[in-house]
mmCIF file of N, CA and C in Angstrom:
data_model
loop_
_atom_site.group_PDB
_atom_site.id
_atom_site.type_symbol
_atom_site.label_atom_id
_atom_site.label_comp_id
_atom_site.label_asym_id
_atom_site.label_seq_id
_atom_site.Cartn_x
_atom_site.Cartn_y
_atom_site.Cartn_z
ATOM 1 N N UNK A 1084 -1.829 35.306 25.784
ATOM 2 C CA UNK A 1084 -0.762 34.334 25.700
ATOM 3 C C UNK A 1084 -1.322 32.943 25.399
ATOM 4 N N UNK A 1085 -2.562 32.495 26.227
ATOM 5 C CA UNK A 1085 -3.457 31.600 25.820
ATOM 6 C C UNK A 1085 -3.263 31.157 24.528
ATOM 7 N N UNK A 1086 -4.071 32.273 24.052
ATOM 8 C CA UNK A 1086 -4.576 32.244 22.733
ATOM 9 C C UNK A 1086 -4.079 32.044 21.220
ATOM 10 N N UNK A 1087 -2.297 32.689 21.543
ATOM 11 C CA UNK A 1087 -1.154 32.448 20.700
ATOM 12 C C UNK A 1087 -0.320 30.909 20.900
ATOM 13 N N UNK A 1088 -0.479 30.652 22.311
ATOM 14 C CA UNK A 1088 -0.348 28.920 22.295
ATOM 15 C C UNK A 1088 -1.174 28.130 21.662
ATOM 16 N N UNK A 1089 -2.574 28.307 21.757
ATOM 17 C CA UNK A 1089 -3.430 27.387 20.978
ATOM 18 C C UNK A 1089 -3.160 27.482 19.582
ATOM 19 N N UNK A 1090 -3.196 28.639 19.284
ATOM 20 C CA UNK A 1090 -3.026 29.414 17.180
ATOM 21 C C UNK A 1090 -1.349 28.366 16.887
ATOM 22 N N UNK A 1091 -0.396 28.450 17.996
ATOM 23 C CA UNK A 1091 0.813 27.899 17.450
ATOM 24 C C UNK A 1091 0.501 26.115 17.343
ATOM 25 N N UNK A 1092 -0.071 26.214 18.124
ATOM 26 C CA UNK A 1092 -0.555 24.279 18.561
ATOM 27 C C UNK A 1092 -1.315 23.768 17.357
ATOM 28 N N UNK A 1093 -2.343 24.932 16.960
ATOM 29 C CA UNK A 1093 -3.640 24.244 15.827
ATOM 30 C C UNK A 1093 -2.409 24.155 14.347
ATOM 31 N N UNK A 1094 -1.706 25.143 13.979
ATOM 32 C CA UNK A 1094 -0.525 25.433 13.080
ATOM 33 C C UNK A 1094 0.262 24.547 13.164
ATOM 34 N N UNK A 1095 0.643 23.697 14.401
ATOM 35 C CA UNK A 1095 1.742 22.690 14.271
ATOM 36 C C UNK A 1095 1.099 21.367 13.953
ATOM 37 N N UNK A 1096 -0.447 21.483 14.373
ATOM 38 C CA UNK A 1096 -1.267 19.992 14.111
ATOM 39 C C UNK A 1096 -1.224 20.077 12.381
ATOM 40 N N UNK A 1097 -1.780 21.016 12.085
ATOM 41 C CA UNK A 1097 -2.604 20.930 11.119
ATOM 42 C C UNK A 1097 -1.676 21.031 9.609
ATOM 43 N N UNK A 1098 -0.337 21.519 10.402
ATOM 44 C CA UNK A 1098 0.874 21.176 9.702
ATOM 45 C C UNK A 1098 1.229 19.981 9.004
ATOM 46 N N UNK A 1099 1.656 19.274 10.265
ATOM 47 C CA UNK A 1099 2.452 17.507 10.206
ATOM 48 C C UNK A 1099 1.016 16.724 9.551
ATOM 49 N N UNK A 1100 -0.168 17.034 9.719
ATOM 50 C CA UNK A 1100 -1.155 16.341 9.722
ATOM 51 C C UNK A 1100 -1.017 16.275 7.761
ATOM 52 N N UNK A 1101 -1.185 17.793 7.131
ATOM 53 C CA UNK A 1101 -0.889 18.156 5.554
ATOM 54 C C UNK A 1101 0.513 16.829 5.404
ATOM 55 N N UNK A 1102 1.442 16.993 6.204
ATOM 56 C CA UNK A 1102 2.863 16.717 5.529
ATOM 57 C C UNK A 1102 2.650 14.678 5.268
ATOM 58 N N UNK A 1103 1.670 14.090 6.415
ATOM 59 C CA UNK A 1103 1.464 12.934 6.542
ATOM 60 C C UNK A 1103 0.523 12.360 5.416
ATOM 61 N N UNK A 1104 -0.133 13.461 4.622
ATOM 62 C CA UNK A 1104 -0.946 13.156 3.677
ATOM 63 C C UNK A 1104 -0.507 13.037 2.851
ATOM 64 N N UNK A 1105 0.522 14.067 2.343
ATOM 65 C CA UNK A 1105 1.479 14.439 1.167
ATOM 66 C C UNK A 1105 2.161 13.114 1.303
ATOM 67 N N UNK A 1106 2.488 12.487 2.353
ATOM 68 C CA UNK A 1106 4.055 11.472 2.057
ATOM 69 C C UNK A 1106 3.159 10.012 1.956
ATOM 70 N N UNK A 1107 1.767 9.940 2.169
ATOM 71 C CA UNK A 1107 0.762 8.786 2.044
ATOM 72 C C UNK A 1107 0.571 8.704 0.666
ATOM 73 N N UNK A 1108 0.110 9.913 -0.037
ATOM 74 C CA UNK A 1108 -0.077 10.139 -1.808
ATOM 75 C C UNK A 1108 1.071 9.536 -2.226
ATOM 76 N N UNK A 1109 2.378 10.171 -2.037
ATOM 77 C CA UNK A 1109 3.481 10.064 -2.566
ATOM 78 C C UNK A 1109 4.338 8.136 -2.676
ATOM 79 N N UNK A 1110 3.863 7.666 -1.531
ATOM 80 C CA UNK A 1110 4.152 6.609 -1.123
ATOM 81 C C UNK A 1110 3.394 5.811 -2.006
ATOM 82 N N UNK A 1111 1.857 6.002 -2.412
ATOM 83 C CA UNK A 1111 1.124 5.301 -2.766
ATOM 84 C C UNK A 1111 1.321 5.077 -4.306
ATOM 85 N N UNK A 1112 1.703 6.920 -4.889
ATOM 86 C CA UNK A 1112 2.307 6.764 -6.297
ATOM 87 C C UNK A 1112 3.434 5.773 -7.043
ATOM 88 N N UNK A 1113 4.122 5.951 -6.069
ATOM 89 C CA UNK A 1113 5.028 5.150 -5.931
ATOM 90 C C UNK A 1113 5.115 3.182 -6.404
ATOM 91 N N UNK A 1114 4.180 2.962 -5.594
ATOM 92 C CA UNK A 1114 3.617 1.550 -5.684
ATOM 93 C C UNK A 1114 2.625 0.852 -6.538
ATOM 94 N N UNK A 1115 2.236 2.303 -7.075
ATOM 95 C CA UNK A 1115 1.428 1.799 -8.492
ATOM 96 C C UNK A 1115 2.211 1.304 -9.579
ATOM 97 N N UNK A 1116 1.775 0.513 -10.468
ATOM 98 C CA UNK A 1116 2.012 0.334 -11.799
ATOM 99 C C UNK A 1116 1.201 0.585 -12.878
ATOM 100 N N UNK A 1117 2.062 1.369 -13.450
ATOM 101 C CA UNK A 1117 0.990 1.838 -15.184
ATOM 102 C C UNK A 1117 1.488 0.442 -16.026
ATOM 103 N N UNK A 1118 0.360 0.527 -16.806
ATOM 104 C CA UNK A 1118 0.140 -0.248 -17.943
ATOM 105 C C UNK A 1118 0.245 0.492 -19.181
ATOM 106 N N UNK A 1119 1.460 0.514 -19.272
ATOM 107 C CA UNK A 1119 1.983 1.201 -20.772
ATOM 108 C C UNK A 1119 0.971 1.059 -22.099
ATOM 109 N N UNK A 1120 1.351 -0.654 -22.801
ATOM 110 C CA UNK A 1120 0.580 -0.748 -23.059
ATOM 111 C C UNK A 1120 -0.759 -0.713 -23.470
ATOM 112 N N UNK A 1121 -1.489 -0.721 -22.582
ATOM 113 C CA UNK A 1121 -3.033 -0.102 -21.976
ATOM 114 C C UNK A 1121 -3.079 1.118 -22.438
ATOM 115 N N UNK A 1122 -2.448 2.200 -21.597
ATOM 116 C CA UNK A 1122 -2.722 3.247 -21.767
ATOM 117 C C UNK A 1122 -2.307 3.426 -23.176
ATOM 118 N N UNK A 1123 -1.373 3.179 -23.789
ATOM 119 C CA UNK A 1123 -1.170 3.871 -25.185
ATOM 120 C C UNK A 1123 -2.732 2.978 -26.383
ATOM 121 N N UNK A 1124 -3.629 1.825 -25.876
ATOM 122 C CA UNK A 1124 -4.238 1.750 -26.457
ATOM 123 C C UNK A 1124 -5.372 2.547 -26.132
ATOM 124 N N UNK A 1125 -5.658 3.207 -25.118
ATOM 125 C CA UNK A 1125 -6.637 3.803 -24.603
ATOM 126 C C UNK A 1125 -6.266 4.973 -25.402
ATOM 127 N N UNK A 1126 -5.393 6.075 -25.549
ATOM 128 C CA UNK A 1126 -5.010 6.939 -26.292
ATOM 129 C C UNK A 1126 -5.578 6.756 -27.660
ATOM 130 N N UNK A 1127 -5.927 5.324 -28.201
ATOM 131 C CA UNK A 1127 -5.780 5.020 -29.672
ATOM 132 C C UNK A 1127 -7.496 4.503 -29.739
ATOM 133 N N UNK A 1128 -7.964 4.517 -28.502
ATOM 134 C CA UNK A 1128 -9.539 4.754 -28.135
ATOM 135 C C UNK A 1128 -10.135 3.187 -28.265
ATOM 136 N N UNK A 1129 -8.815 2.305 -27.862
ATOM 137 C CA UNK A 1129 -9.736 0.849 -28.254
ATOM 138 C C UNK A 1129 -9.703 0.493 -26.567
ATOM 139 N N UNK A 1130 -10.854 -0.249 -26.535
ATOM 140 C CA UNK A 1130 -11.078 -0.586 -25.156
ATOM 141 C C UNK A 1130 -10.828 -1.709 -24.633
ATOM 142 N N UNK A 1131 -11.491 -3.005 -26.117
ATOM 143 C CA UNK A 1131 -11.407 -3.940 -25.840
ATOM 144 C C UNK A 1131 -10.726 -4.921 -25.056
ATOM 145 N N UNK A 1132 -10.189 -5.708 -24.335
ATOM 146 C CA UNK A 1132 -9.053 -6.835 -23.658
ATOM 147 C C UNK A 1132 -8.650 -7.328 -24.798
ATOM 148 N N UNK A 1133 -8.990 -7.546 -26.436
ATOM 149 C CA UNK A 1133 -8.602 -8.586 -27.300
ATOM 150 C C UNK A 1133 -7.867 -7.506 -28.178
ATOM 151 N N UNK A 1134 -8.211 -6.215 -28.027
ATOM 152 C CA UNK A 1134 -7.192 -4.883 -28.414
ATOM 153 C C UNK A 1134 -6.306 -4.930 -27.870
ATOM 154 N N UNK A 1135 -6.393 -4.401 -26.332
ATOM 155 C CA UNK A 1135 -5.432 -4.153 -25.190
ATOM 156 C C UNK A 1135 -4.097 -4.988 -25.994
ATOM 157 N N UNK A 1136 -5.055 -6.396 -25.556
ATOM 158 C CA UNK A 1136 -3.399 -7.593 -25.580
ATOM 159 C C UNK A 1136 -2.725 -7.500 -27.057
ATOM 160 N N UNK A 1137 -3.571 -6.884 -27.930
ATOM 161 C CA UNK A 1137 -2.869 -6.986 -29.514
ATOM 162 C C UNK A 1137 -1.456 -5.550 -29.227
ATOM 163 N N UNK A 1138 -1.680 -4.351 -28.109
ATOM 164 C CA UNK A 1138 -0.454 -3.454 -28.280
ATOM 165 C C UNK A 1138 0.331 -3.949 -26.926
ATOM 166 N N UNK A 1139 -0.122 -5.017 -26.022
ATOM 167 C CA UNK A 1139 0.515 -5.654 -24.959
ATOM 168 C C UNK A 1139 1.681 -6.097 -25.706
ATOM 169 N N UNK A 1140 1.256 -7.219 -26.788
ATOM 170 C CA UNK A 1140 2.261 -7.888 -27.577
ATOM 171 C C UNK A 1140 3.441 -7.258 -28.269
ATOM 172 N N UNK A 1141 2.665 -6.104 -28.944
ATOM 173 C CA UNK A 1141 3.444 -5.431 -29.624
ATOM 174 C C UNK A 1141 4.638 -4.193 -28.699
ATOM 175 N N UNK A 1142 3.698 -3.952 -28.050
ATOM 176 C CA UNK A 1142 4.940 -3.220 -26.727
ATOM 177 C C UNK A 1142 6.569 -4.432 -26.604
ATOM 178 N N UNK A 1143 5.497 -5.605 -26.029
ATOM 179 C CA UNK A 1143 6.946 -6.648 -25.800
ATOM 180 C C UNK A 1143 7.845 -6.758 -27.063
ATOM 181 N N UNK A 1144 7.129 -6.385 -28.304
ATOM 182 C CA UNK A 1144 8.266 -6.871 -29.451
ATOM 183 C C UNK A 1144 8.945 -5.557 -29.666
ATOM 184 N N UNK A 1145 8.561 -4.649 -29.082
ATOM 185 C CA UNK A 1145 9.301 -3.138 -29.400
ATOM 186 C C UNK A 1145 10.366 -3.105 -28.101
ATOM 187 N N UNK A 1146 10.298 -3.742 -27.150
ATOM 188 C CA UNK A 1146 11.218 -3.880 -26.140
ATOM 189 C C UNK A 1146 12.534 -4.751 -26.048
ATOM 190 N N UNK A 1147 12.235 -5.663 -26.708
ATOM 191 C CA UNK A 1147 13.333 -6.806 -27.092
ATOM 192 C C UNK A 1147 14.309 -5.787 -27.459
ATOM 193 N N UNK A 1148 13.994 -5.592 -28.948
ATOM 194 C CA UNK A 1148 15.750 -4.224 -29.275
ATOM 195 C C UNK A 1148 16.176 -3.447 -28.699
ATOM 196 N N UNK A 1149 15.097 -2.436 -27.945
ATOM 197 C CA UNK A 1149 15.564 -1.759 -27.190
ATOM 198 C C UNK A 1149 15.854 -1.757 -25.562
ATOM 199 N N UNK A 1150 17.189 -0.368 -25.382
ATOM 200 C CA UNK A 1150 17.637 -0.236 -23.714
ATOM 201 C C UNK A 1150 16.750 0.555 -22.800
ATOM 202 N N UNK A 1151 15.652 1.176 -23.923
ATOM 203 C CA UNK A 1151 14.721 2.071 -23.226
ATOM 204 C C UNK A 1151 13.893 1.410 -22.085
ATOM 205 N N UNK A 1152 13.639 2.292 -20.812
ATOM 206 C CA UNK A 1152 12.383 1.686 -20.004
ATOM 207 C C UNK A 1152 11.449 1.918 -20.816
ATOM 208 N N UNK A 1153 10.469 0.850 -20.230
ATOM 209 C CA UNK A 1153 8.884 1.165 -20.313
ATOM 210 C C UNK A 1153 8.044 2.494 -20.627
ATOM 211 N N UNK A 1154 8.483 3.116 -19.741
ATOM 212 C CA UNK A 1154 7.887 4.895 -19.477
ATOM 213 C C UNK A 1154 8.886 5.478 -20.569
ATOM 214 N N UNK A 1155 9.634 5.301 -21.018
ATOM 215 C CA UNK A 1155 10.450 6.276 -22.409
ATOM 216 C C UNK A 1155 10.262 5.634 -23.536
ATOM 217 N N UNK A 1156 9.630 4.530 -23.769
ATOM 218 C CA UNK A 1156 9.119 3.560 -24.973
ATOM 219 C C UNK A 1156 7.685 4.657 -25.199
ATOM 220 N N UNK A 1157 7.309 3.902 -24.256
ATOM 221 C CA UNK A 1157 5.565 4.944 -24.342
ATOM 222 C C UNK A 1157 5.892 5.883 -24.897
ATOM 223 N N UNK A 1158 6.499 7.204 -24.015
ATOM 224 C CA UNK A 1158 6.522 8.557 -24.092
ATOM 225 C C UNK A 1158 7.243 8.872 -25.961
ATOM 226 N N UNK A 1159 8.008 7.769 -26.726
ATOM 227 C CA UNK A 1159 8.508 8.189 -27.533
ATOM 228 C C UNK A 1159 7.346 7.531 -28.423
ATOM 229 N N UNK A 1160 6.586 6.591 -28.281
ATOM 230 C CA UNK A 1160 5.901 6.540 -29.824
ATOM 231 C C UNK A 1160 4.521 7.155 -29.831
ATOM 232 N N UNK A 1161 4.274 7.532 -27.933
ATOM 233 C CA UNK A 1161 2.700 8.484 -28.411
ATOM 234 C C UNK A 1161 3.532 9.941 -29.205
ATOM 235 N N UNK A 1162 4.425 10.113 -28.792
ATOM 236 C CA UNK A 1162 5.192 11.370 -28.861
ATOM 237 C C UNK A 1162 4.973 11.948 -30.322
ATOM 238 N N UNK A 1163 5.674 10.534 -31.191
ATOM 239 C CA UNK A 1163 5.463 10.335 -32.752
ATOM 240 C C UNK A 1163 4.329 10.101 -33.389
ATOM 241 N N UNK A 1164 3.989 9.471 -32.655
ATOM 242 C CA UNK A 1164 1.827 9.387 -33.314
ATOM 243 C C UNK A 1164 1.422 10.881 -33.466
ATOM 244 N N UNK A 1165 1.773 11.443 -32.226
ATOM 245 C CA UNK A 1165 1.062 12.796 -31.937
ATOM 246 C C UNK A 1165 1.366 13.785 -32.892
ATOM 247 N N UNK A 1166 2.967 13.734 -33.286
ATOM 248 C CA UNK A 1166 3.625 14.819 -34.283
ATOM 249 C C UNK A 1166 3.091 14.188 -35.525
ATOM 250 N N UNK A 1167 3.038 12.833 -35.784
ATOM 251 C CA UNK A 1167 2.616 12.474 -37.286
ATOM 252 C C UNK A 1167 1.139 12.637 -37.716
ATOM 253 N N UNK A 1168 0.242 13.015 -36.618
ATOM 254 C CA UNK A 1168 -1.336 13.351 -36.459
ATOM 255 C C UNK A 1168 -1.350 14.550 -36.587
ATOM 256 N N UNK A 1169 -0.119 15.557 -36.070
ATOM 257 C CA UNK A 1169 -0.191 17.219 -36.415
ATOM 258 C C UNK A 1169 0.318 17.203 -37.727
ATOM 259 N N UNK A 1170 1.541 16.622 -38.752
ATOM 260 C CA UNK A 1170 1.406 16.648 -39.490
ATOM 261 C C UNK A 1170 0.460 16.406 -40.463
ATOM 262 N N UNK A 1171 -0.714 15.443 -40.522
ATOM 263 C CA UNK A 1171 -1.657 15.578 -41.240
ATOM 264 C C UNK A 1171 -1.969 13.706 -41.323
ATOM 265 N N UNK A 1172 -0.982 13.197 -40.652
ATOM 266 C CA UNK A 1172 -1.690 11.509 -40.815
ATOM 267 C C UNK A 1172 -2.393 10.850 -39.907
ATOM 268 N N UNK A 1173 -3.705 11.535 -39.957
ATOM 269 C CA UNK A 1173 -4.754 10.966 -39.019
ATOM 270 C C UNK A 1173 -5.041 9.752 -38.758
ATOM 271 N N UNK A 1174 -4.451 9.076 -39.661
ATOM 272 C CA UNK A 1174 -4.662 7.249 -39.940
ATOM 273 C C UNK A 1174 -3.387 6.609 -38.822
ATOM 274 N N UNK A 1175 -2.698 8.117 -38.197
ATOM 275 C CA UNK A 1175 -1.418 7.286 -37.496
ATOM 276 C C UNK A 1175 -2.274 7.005 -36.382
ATOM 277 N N UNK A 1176 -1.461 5.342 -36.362
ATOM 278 C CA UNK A 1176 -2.132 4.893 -34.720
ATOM 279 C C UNK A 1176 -0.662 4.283 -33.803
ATOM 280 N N UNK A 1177 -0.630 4.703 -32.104
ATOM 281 C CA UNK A 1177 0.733 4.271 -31.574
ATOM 282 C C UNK A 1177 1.038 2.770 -31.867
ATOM 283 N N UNK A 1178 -0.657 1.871 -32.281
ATOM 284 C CA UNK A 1178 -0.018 0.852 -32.716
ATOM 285 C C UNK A 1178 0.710 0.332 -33.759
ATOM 286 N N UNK A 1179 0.247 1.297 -35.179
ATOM 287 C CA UNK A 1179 1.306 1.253 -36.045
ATOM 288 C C UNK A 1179 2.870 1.970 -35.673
ATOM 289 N N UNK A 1180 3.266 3.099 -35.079
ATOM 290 C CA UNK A 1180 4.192 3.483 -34.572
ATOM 291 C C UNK A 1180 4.907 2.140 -33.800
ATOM 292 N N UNK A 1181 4.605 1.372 -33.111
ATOM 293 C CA UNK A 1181 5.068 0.719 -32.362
ATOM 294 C C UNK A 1181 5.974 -0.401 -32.965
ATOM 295 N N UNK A 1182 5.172 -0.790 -34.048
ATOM 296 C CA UNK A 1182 5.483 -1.969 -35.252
ATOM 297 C C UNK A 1182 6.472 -1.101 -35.913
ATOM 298 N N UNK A 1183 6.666 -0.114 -36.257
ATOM 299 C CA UNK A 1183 7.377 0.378 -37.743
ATOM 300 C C UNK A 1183 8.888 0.837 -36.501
ATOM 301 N N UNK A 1184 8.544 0.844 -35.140
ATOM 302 C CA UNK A 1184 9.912 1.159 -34.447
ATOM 303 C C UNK A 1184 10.564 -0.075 -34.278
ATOM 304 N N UNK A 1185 9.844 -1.007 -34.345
ATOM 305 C CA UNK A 1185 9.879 -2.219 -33.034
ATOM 306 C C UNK A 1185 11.168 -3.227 -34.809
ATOM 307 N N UNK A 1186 10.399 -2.880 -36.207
ATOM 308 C CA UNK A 1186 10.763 -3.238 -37.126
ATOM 309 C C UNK A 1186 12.274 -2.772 -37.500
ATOM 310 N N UNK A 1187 12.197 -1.304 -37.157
ATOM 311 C CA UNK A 1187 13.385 -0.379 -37.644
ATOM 312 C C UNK A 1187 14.557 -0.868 -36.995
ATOM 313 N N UNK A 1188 14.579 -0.952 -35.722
ATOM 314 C CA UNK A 1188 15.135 -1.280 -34.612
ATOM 315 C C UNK A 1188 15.620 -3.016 -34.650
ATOM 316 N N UNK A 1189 14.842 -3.437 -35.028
ATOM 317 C CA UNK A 1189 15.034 -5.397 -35.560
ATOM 318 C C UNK A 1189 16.332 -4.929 -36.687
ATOM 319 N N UNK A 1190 16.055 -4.277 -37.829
ATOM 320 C CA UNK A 1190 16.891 -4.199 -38.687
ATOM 321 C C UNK A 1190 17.772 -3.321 -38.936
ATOM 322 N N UNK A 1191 17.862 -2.332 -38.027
ATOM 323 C CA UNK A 1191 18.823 -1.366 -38.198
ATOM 324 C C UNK A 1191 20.247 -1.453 -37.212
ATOM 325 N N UNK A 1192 19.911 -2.229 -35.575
ATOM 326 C CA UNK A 1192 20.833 -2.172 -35.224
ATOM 327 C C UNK A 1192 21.684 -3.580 -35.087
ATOM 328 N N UNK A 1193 23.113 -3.485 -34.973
ATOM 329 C CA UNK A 1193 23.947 -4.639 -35.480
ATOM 330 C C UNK A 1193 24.053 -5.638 -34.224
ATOM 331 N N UNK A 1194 23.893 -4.705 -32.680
ATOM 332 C CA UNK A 1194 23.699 -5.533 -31.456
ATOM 333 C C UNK A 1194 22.705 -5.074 -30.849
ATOM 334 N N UNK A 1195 21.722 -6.404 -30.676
ATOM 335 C CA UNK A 1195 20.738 -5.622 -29.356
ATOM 336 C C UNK A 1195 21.167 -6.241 -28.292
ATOM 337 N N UNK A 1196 20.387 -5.418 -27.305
ATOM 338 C CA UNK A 1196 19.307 -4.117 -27.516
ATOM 339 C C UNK A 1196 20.618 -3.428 -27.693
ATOM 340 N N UNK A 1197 19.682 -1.810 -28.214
ATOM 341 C CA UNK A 1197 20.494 -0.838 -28.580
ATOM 342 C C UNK A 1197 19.326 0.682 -28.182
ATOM 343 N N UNK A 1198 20.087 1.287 -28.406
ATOM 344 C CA UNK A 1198 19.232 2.551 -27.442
ATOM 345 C C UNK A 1198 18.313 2.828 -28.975
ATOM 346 N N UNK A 1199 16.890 2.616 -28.509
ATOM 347 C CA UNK A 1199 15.706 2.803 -29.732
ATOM 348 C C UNK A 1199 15.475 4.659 -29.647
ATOM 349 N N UNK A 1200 15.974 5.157 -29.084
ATOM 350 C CA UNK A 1200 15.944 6.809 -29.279
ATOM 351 C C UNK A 1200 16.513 7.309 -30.433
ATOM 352 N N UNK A 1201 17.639 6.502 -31.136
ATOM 353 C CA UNK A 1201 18.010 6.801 -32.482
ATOM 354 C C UNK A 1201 16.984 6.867 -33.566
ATOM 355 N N UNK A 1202 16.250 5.738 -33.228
ATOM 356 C CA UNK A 1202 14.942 5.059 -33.914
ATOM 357 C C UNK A 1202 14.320 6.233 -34.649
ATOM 358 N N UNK A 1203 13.645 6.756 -33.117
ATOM 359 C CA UNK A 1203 12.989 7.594 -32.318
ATOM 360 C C UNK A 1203 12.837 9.137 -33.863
ATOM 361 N N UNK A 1204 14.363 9.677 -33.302
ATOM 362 C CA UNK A 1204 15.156 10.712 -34.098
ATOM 363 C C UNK A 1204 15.072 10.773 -35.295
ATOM 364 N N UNK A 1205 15.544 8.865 -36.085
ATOM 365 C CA UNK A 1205 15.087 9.232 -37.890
ATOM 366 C C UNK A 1205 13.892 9.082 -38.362
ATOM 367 N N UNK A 1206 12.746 9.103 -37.579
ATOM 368 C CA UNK A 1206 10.982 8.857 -37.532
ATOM 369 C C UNK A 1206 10.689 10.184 -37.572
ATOM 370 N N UNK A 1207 10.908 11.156 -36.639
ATOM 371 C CA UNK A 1207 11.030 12.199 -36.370
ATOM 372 C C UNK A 1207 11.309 13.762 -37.216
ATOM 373 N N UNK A 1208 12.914 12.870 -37.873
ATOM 374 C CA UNK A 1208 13.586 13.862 -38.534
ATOM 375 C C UNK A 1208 12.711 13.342 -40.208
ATOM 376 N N UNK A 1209 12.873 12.567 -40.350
ATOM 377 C CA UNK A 1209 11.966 11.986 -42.139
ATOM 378 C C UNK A 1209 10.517 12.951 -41.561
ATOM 379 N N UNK A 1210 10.125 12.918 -40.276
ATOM 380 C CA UNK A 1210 8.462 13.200 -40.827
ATOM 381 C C UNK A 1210 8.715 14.791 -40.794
ATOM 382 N N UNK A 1211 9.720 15.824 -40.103
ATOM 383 C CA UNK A 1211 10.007 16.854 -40.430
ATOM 384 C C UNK A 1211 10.457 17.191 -42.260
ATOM 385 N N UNK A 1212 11.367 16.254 -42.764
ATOM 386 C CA UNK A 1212 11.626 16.881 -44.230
ATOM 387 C C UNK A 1212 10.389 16.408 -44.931
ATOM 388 N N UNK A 1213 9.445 15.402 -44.083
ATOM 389 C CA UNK A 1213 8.240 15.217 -45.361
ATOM 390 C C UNK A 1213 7.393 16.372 -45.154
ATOM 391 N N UNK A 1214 7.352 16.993 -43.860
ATOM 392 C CA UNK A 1214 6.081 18.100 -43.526
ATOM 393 C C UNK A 1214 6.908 19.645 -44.572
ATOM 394 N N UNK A 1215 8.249 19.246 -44.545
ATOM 395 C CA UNK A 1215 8.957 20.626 -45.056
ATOM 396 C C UNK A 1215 8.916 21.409 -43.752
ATOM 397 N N UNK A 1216 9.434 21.324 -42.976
ATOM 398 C CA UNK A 1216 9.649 21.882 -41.682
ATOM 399 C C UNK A 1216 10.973 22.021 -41.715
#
């Protein structure tokens, strides 16, 4: 009987103890901030601070038009780099992506901001009828 009290006791420590770790990670994720930016130049393999701030800038001018967050800006022009690099344009960089959305988006919509996922879609759909897909 001992012995099944201790086994239930070590099981209930070693329990809450896992669950207090899990909600410390989680908490901590939480409170971070990514550097969009950053990371999409790190993707594009430049390291520099005088790089960095050249897709810092260009992030901010791709944000003005659009309603997108931060994290769905990113996710849509590595998205397009990535498909326009499987299609065959190795020369694509997210920093040109960023400019040719940030441009499309200046001149295509009649009020900003405006949701840049349209953008997104005719970048997308043109590089599908150019691949013949």
């Amino acid at each position: 009987m001992k012995k099944v009290f201790i086994a239930l006791l070590v099981a209930l420590l070693v329990g809450c103890s896992g669950n207090a770790r899990t909600q410390q990670k989680s908490s901590t994720k939480a409170n971070e901030t990514i550097d969009y930016p950053r990371a999409l130049a790190l993707k594009d393999g430049k390291k520099q601070p005088e790089e960095i701030d050249v897709y810092r800038q260009e992030f901010e001018n791709l944000k003005k038009p659009c309603l997108e967050n931060d994290e769905t800006l990113t996710g849509m022009v590595y998205a397009f780099t990535k498909k326009a690099k499987a299609s065959g344009d190795e020369s694509s960089t997210n920093l040109d992506t960023m400019q040719s959305f940030a441009q499309s988006a200046e001149s295509g919509f009649e009020r900003k901001p405006a949701l840049c996922i349209q953008v997104y879609q005719m970048y997308v759909e043109s590089l599908q009828e150019g691949s013949g897909k």
